[in-house]
Short mmCIF file of C-alpha atoms in Angstrom, two decimals:
data_model
loop_
_atom_site.label_atom_id
_atom_site.label_comp_id
_atom_site.label_asym_id
_atom_site.label_seq_id
_atom_site.Cartn_x
_atom_site.Cartn_y
_atom_site.Cartn_z
CA MET A 1 7.32 34.17 -37.62
CA GLY A 2 8.97 36.69 -35.29
CA ILE A 3 11.85 37.32 -37.70
CA LEU A 4 9.41 37.60 -40.63
CA LEU A 5 7.29 40.18 -38.81
CA LEU A 6 10.40 42.11 -37.79
CA PHE A 7 11.56 42.15 -41.41
CA ILE A 8 8.16 43.39 -42.65
CA ILE A 9 7.87 46.12 -40.00
CA LEU A 10 11.43 47.32 -40.60
CA ILE A 11 10.77 47.57 -44.35
CA PHE A 12 7.57 49.50 -43.68
CA GLU A 13 9.21 51.95 -41.28
CA ILE A 14 12.19 52.59 -43.55
CA ALA A 15 10.03 52.90 -46.68
CA SER A 16 7.62 55.19 -44.85
CA ALA A 17 10.43 57.45 -43.66
CA VAL A 18 11.97 57.60 -47.16
CA TYR A 19 8.57 58.41 -48.71
CA CYS A 20 7.95 61.21 -46.23
CA ILE A 21 11.43 62.67 -46.82
CA VAL A 22 11.12 62.51 -50.61
CA THR A 23 7.65 64.12 -50.66
CA LYS A 24 8.46 66.41 -47.71
CA GLN A 25 5.14 65.55 -46.02
CA ASN A 26 4.18 63.76 -42.80
CA HIS A 27 1.42 61.58 -44.36
CA ARG A 28 -0.05 61.12 -40.90
CA LYS A 29 -3.46 59.96 -42.14
CA ILE A 30 -1.96 57.20 -44.31
CA LYS A 31 0.22 56.02 -41.40
CA ASN A 32 -2.81 55.94 -39.10
CA TYR A 33 -4.79 53.74 -41.48
CA ILE A 34 -1.82 51.41 -41.91
CA ARG A 35 -1.36 51.06 -38.12
CA ILE A 36 -5.04 50.29 -37.59
CA SER A 37 -4.88 47.76 -40.43
CA THR A 38 -1.72 46.21 -38.95
CA PHE A 39 -3.42 45.64 -35.60
CA ILE A 40 -6.49 44.13 -37.27
CA THR A 41 -4.25 41.84 -39.34
CA PHE A 42 -2.40 40.75 -36.18
CA VAL A 43 -5.72 39.90 -34.49
CA ILE A 44 -6.91 37.92 -37.54
CA LEU A 45 -3.63 36.00 -37.73
CA THR A 46 -3.90 35.19 -34.00
CA LEU A 47 -7.55 34.10 -34.18
CA SER A 48 -6.77 31.89 -37.19
CA SER A 49 -3.79 30.35 -35.31
CA VAL A 50 -1.27 31.48 -37.92
CA ILE A 51 0.22 33.24 -34.90
CA VAL A 52 -0.10 30.92 -31.90
CA TRP A 53 -0.79 33.24 -28.99
CA GLY A 54 1.65 33.02 -26.10
CA LEU A 55 3.69 35.19 -23.77
CA GLN A 56 6.20 35.93 -26.55
CA TRP A 57 3.53 37.91 -28.42
CA VAL A 58 2.22 39.99 -25.49
CA MET A 59 4.54 42.97 -25.95
CA LEU A 60 4.01 43.16 -29.71
CA GLY A 61 0.24 42.85 -29.32
CA THR A 62 0.24 45.60 -26.70
CA LEU A 63 2.33 47.91 -28.90
CA LEU A 64 0.12 47.37 -31.95
CA LEU A 65 -3.02 47.98 -29.85
CA LEU A 66 -1.66 51.25 -28.44
CA LEU A 67 -0.58 52.44 -31.89
CA ALA A 68 -4.01 51.52 -33.33
CA LEU A 69 -5.82 53.39 -30.53
CA LYS A 70 -3.61 56.43 -31.02
CA ALA A 71 -4.21 56.30 -34.78
CA THR A 72 -7.98 56.01 -34.27
CA VAL A 73 -8.04 59.04 -31.96
CA SER A 74 -5.93 60.99 -34.43
CA LEU A 75 -8.32 60.19 -37.29
CA ILE A 76 -11.37 61.14 -35.20
CA ARG A 77 -9.85 64.47 -34.16
CA ASN A 78 -8.80 65.04 -37.78
CA LYS A 79 -6.35 67.79 -36.97
CA GLU A 80 -4.17 69.27 -39.66
CA ASN A 81 -0.72 67.79 -40.08
CA LYS A 82 2.04 69.42 -38.10
CA LYS A 83 4.81 71.15 -40.03
CA TYR A 84 7.09 68.69 -41.79
CA LYS A 85 10.60 68.25 -40.37
CA THR A 86 13.09 65.73 -41.78
CA SER A 87 14.88 65.34 -38.45
CA LYS A 88 11.60 64.49 -36.72
CA ILE A 89 10.71 61.86 -39.34
CA VAL A 90 14.14 60.23 -39.02
CA TRP A 91 14.06 60.31 -35.21
CA LYS A 92 10.57 58.77 -35.01
CA SER A 93 11.57 56.00 -37.41
CA ILE A 94 14.68 55.15 -35.39
CA VAL A 95 12.65 55.04 -32.16
CA MET A 96 9.99 52.83 -33.77
CA ILE A 97 12.62 50.42 -35.13
CA VAL A 98 14.29 50.11 -31.70
CA VAL A 99 10.93 49.57 -29.97
CA THR A 100 9.91 46.98 -32.57
CA VAL A 101 13.12 45.01 -32.11
CA PHE A 102 12.57 45.08 -28.34
CA VAL A 103 8.93 43.91 -28.39
CA LEU A 104 9.67 41.19 -30.98
CA ALA A 105 12.73 39.85 -29.13
CA PRO A 106 10.74 37.22 -27.15
CA ALA A 107 9.09 35.93 -30.34
CA ILE A 108 12.49 35.70 -32.04
CA VAL A 109 14.29 34.02 -29.12
CA PHE A 110 11.33 31.68 -28.41
CA PRO A 111 9.66 31.20 -31.80
CA GLN A 112 6.50 29.21 -32.27
CA TYR A 113 7.25 25.73 -33.58
CA LYS A 114 5.40 22.59 -34.49
CA SER A 115 5.44 19.89 -31.85
CA PRO A 116 7.30 16.64 -32.62
CA LYS A 117 5.16 13.71 -33.69
CA VAL A 118 3.09 11.89 -31.08
CA THR A 119 2.37 8.39 -32.38
CA GLY A 120 0.66 6.57 -29.51
CA GLU A 121 -3.03 5.73 -29.11
CA TYR A 122 -3.50 7.49 -25.76
CA LYS A 123 -4.26 11.15 -25.24
CA VAL A 124 -1.83 12.56 -22.69
CA ALA A 125 -2.71 14.34 -19.45
CA THR A 126 -0.30 16.20 -17.17
CA ALA A 127 -0.09 17.12 -13.50
CA THR A 128 2.45 18.81 -11.22
CA TYR A 129 3.19 18.32 -7.53
CA THR A 130 5.64 19.47 -4.89
CA TYR A 131 7.05 16.75 -2.63
CA THR A 132 8.80 17.56 0.63
CA ASP A 133 11.44 15.20 2.01
CA LYS A 134 11.28 15.42 5.80
CA ASN A 135 14.38 13.27 6.12
CA ARG A 136 16.65 15.87 4.48
CA MET A 137 17.37 19.50 5.29
CA GLU A 138 17.97 21.89 2.41
CA GLU A 139 21.70 22.54 2.01
CA PHE A 140 21.42 25.49 -0.39
CA THR A 141 19.76 27.95 1.96
CA ASP A 142 20.53 29.42 5.36
CA LYS A 143 16.92 28.90 6.42
CA GLU A 144 16.05 25.70 8.22
CA GLN A 145 13.76 23.95 5.79
CA TYR A 146 13.25 20.50 4.40
CA ARG A 147 14.44 19.57 0.94
CA PHE A 148 11.64 19.78 -1.64
CA VAL A 149 11.38 18.68 -5.27
CA ASN A 150 8.84 19.67 -7.90
CA VAL A 151 7.68 16.95 -10.27
CA GLY A 152 5.63 16.83 -13.44
CA PHE A 153 3.62 13.81 -14.60
CA TRP A 154 2.75 12.84 -18.16
CA TYR A 155 0.34 9.88 -18.27
CA PRO A 156 -2.35 8.21 -20.41
CA LYS A 157 -5.60 10.12 -20.10
CA ASN A 158 -8.56 7.86 -19.24
CA GLY A 159 -6.24 4.87 -19.08
CA ASN A 160 -7.80 1.55 -18.16
CA GLY A 161 -4.82 -0.46 -16.97
CA THR A 162 -1.47 -0.15 -15.25
CA TYR A 163 1.61 1.17 -16.97
CA PRO A 164 5.36 1.17 -16.34
CA LEU A 165 6.80 4.12 -14.41
CA LEU A 166 9.57 6.15 -16.06
CA VAL A 167 11.53 8.73 -14.04
CA PHE A 168 13.49 11.51 -15.76
CA SER A 169 16.28 13.74 -14.42
CA HIS A 170 17.34 16.91 -16.28
CA GLY A 171 20.87 18.16 -16.86
CA ALA A 172 22.76 20.94 -15.09
CA TYR A 173 20.89 24.23 -15.64
CA GLY A 174 18.00 22.18 -17.04
CA ILE A 175 14.33 22.08 -16.10
CA LYS A 176 11.88 19.23 -15.73
CA ASP A 177 10.24 20.16 -19.07
CA SER A 178 13.52 19.87 -20.97
CA ASN A 179 12.41 16.73 -22.87
CA SER A 180 8.64 17.12 -22.70
CA SER A 181 8.21 15.84 -26.27
CA THR A 182 9.82 12.57 -25.14
CA TYR A 183 7.55 12.28 -22.10
CA THR A 184 4.48 12.96 -24.25
CA GLU A 185 5.45 10.33 -26.82
CA LEU A 186 6.10 7.75 -24.09
CA ALA A 187 2.86 8.52 -22.24
CA SER A 188 0.89 8.22 -25.49
CA HIS A 189 2.13 4.61 -25.72
CA GLY A 190 1.14 3.65 -22.19
CA TYR A 191 3.74 4.89 -19.71
CA VAL A 192 3.50 7.08 -16.64
CA VAL A 193 6.40 9.52 -16.88
CA VAL A 194 7.53 11.69 -13.99
CA SER A 195 10.16 14.36 -14.52
CA ILE A 196 11.98 15.92 -11.58
CA ASP A 197 13.12 19.48 -11.03
CA HIS A 198 16.23 19.38 -8.85
CA PRO A 199 15.96 22.71 -6.97
CA TYR A 200 19.12 24.85 -7.09
CA HIS A 201 20.51 22.57 -9.83
CA SER A 202 17.69 23.48 -12.24
CA PHE A 203 17.71 26.86 -13.98
CA TYR A 204 14.44 27.59 -12.21
CA THR A 205 11.59 25.67 -10.65
CA ARG A 206 8.12 26.71 -9.52
CA SER A 207 6.46 25.05 -6.53
CA GLU A 208 2.75 24.41 -6.09
CA ASP A 209 2.54 27.53 -3.91
CA GLY A 210 3.92 29.66 -6.76
CA ILE A 211 7.38 30.22 -5.28
CA VAL A 212 10.13 30.26 -7.89
CA THR A 213 13.58 28.91 -6.97
CA MET A 214 16.51 29.83 -9.23
CA ILE A 215 19.79 28.01 -9.81
CA ASN A 216 22.30 28.29 -6.96
CA SER A 217 25.22 30.56 -7.82
CA ASP A 218 27.77 28.37 -6.00
CA PHE A 219 26.68 25.29 -7.93
CA ARG A 220 26.78 27.25 -11.19
CA LYS A 221 30.34 28.39 -10.48
CA GLU A 222 31.42 24.87 -9.53
CA PHE A 223 30.01 23.47 -12.75
CA GLU A 224 31.54 26.21 -14.89
CA ASN A 225 34.94 25.76 -13.21
CA LYS A 226 34.78 22.01 -13.79
CA ASN A 227 34.19 22.58 -17.50
CA LYS A 228 37.09 25.04 -17.57
CA GLY A 229 39.42 22.44 -16.02
CA VAL A 230 40.01 24.48 -12.86
CA TYR A 231 39.91 21.52 -10.48
CA SER A 232 42.38 18.70 -9.92
CA ASN A 233 41.15 15.17 -10.62
CA GLU A 234 40.71 14.56 -6.91
CA GLU A 235 38.71 17.76 -6.43
CA GLU A 236 36.58 16.95 -9.46
CA TYR A 237 35.89 13.45 -8.16
CA TYR A 238 34.56 14.74 -4.84
CA LEU A 239 32.45 17.36 -6.60
CA ILE A 240 30.95 14.60 -8.72
CA GLN A 241 30.14 12.59 -5.60
CA LYS A 242 28.43 15.62 -4.04
CA TRP A 243 26.36 16.37 -7.12
CA MET A 244 25.37 12.75 -7.63
CA LYS A 245 24.33 12.33 -4.00
CA LEU A 246 21.91 15.22 -4.30
CA ARG A 247 20.54 13.96 -7.63
CA THR A 248 20.17 10.32 -6.65
CA ASP A 249 18.70 11.24 -3.26
CA ASP A 250 16.06 13.31 -5.08
CA MET A 251 15.30 10.49 -7.51
CA ASN A 252 15.15 7.85 -4.79
CA PHE A 253 12.86 10.07 -2.75
CA VAL A 254 10.48 10.64 -5.67
CA ILE A 255 10.36 6.94 -6.59
CA ASP A 256 9.78 5.90 -2.98
CA THR A 257 7.09 8.56 -2.58
CA ILE A 258 5.29 7.32 -5.68
CA LEU A 259 5.53 3.69 -4.56
CA THR A 260 3.93 4.70 -1.25
CA LYS A 261 1.17 6.67 -3.00
CA VAL A 262 0.34 3.72 -5.24
CA LYS A 263 -0.66 1.86 -2.07
CA SER A 264 -2.53 4.68 -0.34
CA ASP A 265 -3.52 7.46 -2.76
CA ASN A 266 -6.67 7.17 -4.89
CA ASP A 267 -5.41 9.70 -7.44
CA PRO A 268 -5.83 8.00 -10.87
CA ILE A 269 -2.22 8.79 -11.74
CA PHE A 270 -0.90 6.49 -9.03
CA GLN A 271 -3.52 3.81 -9.56
CA HIS A 272 -2.31 3.42 -13.15
CA ILE A 273 1.31 2.68 -12.18
CA ASN A 274 2.78 -0.79 -12.42
CA THR A 275 5.38 -0.74 -9.63
CA GLU A 276 7.01 -3.91 -10.95
CA LYS A 277 8.15 -2.06 -14.10
CA ILE A 278 10.35 0.97 -13.44
CA GLY A 279 12.75 2.70 -15.81
CA VAL A 280 14.92 5.78 -15.33
CA PHE A 281 16.42 8.15 -17.86
CA GLY A 282 18.01 11.55 -17.99
CA HIS A 283 20.07 14.05 -19.94
CA SER A 284 23.66 15.00 -19.09
CA MET A 285 24.04 15.11 -15.29
CA GLY A 286 20.55 13.59 -15.07
CA GLY A 287 21.70 10.74 -17.30
CA ALA A 288 24.66 10.12 -14.99
CA ALA A 289 22.29 10.00 -12.01
CA SER A 290 20.03 7.57 -13.87
CA VAL A 291 22.92 5.20 -14.57
CA TRP A 292 23.78 5.47 -10.86
CA LEU A 293 20.25 4.38 -9.88
CA GLY A 294 20.49 1.47 -12.29
CA ARG A 295 23.50 0.37 -10.27
CA THR A 296 22.01 0.88 -6.79
CA ARG A 297 18.27 0.12 -7.02
CA ASP A 298 17.03 -3.43 -7.50
CA ASP A 299 13.60 -2.25 -8.72
CA VAL A 300 14.98 -0.27 -11.68
CA SER A 301 14.73 -2.52 -14.74
CA ALA A 302 15.97 -0.27 -17.56
CA VAL A 303 18.13 2.86 -17.95
CA VAL A 304 18.55 5.39 -20.76
CA ASN A 305 21.61 7.61 -20.57
CA ILE A 306 21.41 10.69 -22.79
CA ASP A 307 24.86 12.22 -23.35
CA ALA A 308 26.34 11.69 -19.88
CA PRO A 309 29.48 10.21 -18.30
CA PHE A 310 29.11 7.14 -16.09
CA PHE A 311 29.92 8.84 -12.80
CA SER A 312 28.77 5.78 -10.85
CA GLU A 313 31.32 3.66 -12.69
CA LEU A 314 34.29 5.93 -11.96
CA VAL A 315 36.95 5.17 -9.37
CA TYR A 316 39.56 7.74 -8.40
CA ASN A 317 43.02 6.21 -8.16
CA LYS A 318 44.89 8.50 -5.80
CA ALA A 319 48.27 6.87 -6.41
CA ASP A 320 48.14 7.73 -10.11
CA ASP A 321 45.90 10.80 -9.67
CA ASN A 322 43.60 9.47 -12.34
CA PHE A 323 40.17 7.99 -12.99
CA ILE A 324 39.69 4.31 -13.76
CA ALA A 325 36.57 2.33 -14.62
CA SER A 326 34.91 0.22 -11.95
CA SER A 327 35.63 -3.51 -12.11
CA LYS A 328 32.02 -4.36 -11.17
CA THR A 329 29.76 -5.61 -13.95
CA TYR A 330 26.79 -3.35 -14.73
CA THR A 331 23.79 -5.65 -15.06
CA THR A 332 20.78 -3.34 -15.59
CA PRO A 333 19.79 -3.01 -19.28
CA LEU A 334 21.29 0.26 -20.51
CA PHE A 335 20.87 2.36 -23.65
CA ASN A 336 23.32 5.21 -24.35
CA ILE A 337 22.57 8.07 -26.75
CA TYR A 338 25.49 10.36 -27.60
CA SER A 339 25.85 13.62 -29.49
CA ASP A 340 29.04 14.67 -31.28
CA ASP A 341 29.96 16.75 -28.22
CA VAL A 342 30.27 13.66 -26.01
CA TRP A 343 31.17 11.09 -28.67
CA ARG A 344 34.47 12.81 -29.42
CA GLN A 345 35.37 12.76 -25.70
CA LEU A 346 34.86 9.04 -25.03
CA ASP A 347 38.46 8.08 -25.72
CA SER A 348 40.21 11.22 -24.53
CA VAL A 349 38.55 12.82 -21.48
CA PRO A 350 39.28 11.09 -18.14
CA VAL A 351 35.73 11.26 -16.71
CA TYR A 352 34.49 9.26 -19.71
CA VAL A 353 36.86 6.35 -19.10
CA ALA A 354 33.99 4.06 -18.04
CA ASN A 355 31.97 5.06 -21.14
CA LYS A 356 34.55 3.62 -23.52
CA LEU A 357 32.98 1.18 -25.94
CA ASN A 358 35.51 -1.50 -25.00
CA ASN A 359 34.54 -1.46 -21.31
CA LYS A 360 33.93 -5.15 -20.57
CA GLN A 361 31.79 -4.35 -17.53
CA LEU A 362 29.15 -2.73 -19.79
CA GLU A 363 29.51 -4.84 -22.91
CA GLY A 364 25.78 -5.60 -22.97
CA ALA A 365 24.81 -1.92 -23.23
CA TYR A 366 23.31 -0.49 -26.41
CA THR A 367 25.05 2.62 -27.76
CA THR A 368 23.95 5.06 -30.47
CA HIS A 369 25.64 8.17 -31.83
CA PHE A 370 23.64 11.00 -33.43
CA LYS A 371 26.11 12.36 -35.95
CA GLY A 372 25.94 16.13 -36.30
CA ALA A 373 24.04 16.59 -33.03
CA LYS A 374 25.23 18.82 -30.24
CA HIS A 375 24.63 18.31 -26.52
CA LEU A 376 21.35 20.25 -26.38
CA SER A 377 20.11 18.78 -29.66
CA LEU A 378 18.98 15.86 -27.49
CA THR A 379 16.58 18.13 -25.59
CA ASP A 380 13.60 20.19 -26.76
CA LEU A 381 15.58 23.44 -26.40
CA GLN A 382 16.75 23.19 -30.02
CA LEU A 383 13.07 23.46 -31.02
CA PHE A 384 11.89 25.78 -28.26
CA SER A 385 14.70 28.32 -28.72
CA PRO A 386 17.14 27.62 -31.58
CA ILE A 387 18.95 30.93 -31.00
CA LEU A 388 19.56 30.19 -27.32
CA ALA A 389 20.59 26.59 -28.03
CA ASN A 390 23.03 27.69 -30.73
CA MET A 391 24.53 30.32 -28.43
CA LEU A 392 25.07 27.72 -25.71
CA HIS A 393 26.46 25.26 -28.26
CA GLY A 394 28.77 27.82 -29.80
CA GLY A 395 27.35 26.97 -33.22
CA LYS A 396 24.52 25.34 -35.14
CA PRO A 397 24.16 21.53 -35.13
CA ASN A 398 24.58 19.69 -38.44
CA ILE A 399 21.43 17.62 -37.96
CA ASN A 400 17.77 18.37 -38.60
CA PRO A 401 16.33 19.18 -35.15
CA TYR A 402 13.03 17.39 -35.79
CA TYR A 403 14.73 14.28 -37.15
CA CYS A 404 17.02 14.27 -34.12
CA ILE A 405 14.38 14.58 -31.40
CA GLU A 406 11.82 12.33 -33.13
CA LYS A 407 14.37 9.59 -33.78
CA GLU A 408 15.59 9.88 -30.19
CA ASN A 409 12.01 9.57 -28.92
CA GLU A 410 11.39 6.59 -31.18
CA LEU A 411 14.49 4.76 -29.94
CA ILE A 412 13.81 5.44 -26.27
CA LEU A 413 10.24 4.15 -26.71
CA LYS A 414 11.45 0.99 -28.44
CA PHE A 415 14.04 0.36 -25.73
CA PHE A 416 11.56 0.70 -22.88
CA ASP A 417 8.95 -1.31 -24.80
CA TYR A 418 11.45 -4.13 -25.19
CA GLU A 419 12.84 -4.09 -21.65
CA LEU A 420 9.72 -3.24 -19.64
CA LYS A 421 6.89 -4.59 -21.76
CA GLY A 422 8.60 -7.38 -23.71
CA ILE A 423 7.41 -5.87 -26.99
CA GLY A 424 9.36 -6.38 -30.20
CA HIS A 425 13.14 -6.36 -30.52
CA PHE A 426 15.71 -3.66 -29.91
CA ASN A 427 18.68 -3.40 -32.21
CA PRO A 428 19.53 0.28 -32.82
CA LYS A 429 22.03 1.37 -35.45
CA LYS A 430 25.39 2.57 -34.18
CA THR A 431 25.01 5.90 -35.98
CA TYR A 432 22.03 8.03 -37.04
#
């Protein structure tokens, strides 16, 4: 919609300028009527939900309102047209085109899109909280303060039973809403989903008091340098341990906090949680942390790894300066979903040595490859901002974004249904 409107406005401005130049007149009255009509049309489209009002439309709406008010005043005053000047017509058109591109940029970068299918019987409610861990001090700030995490819940509205708890961890630079379509689909089928913002690892996070915390620059540089191959294997291994400790500590803290609240808090969210049925899942670094929890927590009964290496299953062999896979059998039910970006690395990149399909210690795991998908195709970003996702990918995925996310949601639901609720069978195809 943003690109369409930009195209229409650009055509109008260019055609208007050409018409004025050819006729050697300003045609101010005609322009005024058109600008008033444009604003009225924008309002009608918004009220009829053709344009879904949101922050991305604020600047355009403001510009059209100001232009309509100016046009109205001009028509009321009904002054004679100023002397025609070609240079002035051209200059005004250039300015208007630049301003239009600027005010429409948010709508182009973050276009309105239809939400992926929600197939469950329950309506979904949401809630957000900030939890403070008084057993940990924050390591990313010079101030003495306790570590905090912000969490979002997606749960069955007006539920009348107890439901399994699913805990999600986002990737590096991610946010807790990164896979909100997945949480909504799961909650609609009778799950309580909690997604964690990992402060200073997330791109940004907002606490209950309104304070916004941005990604830590040191962490960002570490992650970028790792992807560039700056570090030795030994240095990379210890970075991984540091990152995973923070992530798994956050996840353990959130799970333990929820388990405590189930016993003592009358909030309906917690009273609808079945503490005997817990699953964890995550994307990228969050997927690695989820696999780690499946290894270390006895109460985690199912794990979904979305496009992540098995950091918990890596051992650094100092004698050979290389990574090897752990010799310990992984017993928690595990479902792996891979994009092309990770799939092509399984047999060649050292940190994926434990992910190899012939790893005997994980031979019971389910594994699926989404052919044509890129790393962020497995998040909602490909829907929320295709331009941004494609820039980060370095190209456009060769898979329909709605097919990708809806099939992913369907498979994750079936896996958790099978492992946590004993519903149906789970036998995913190797490739979608």
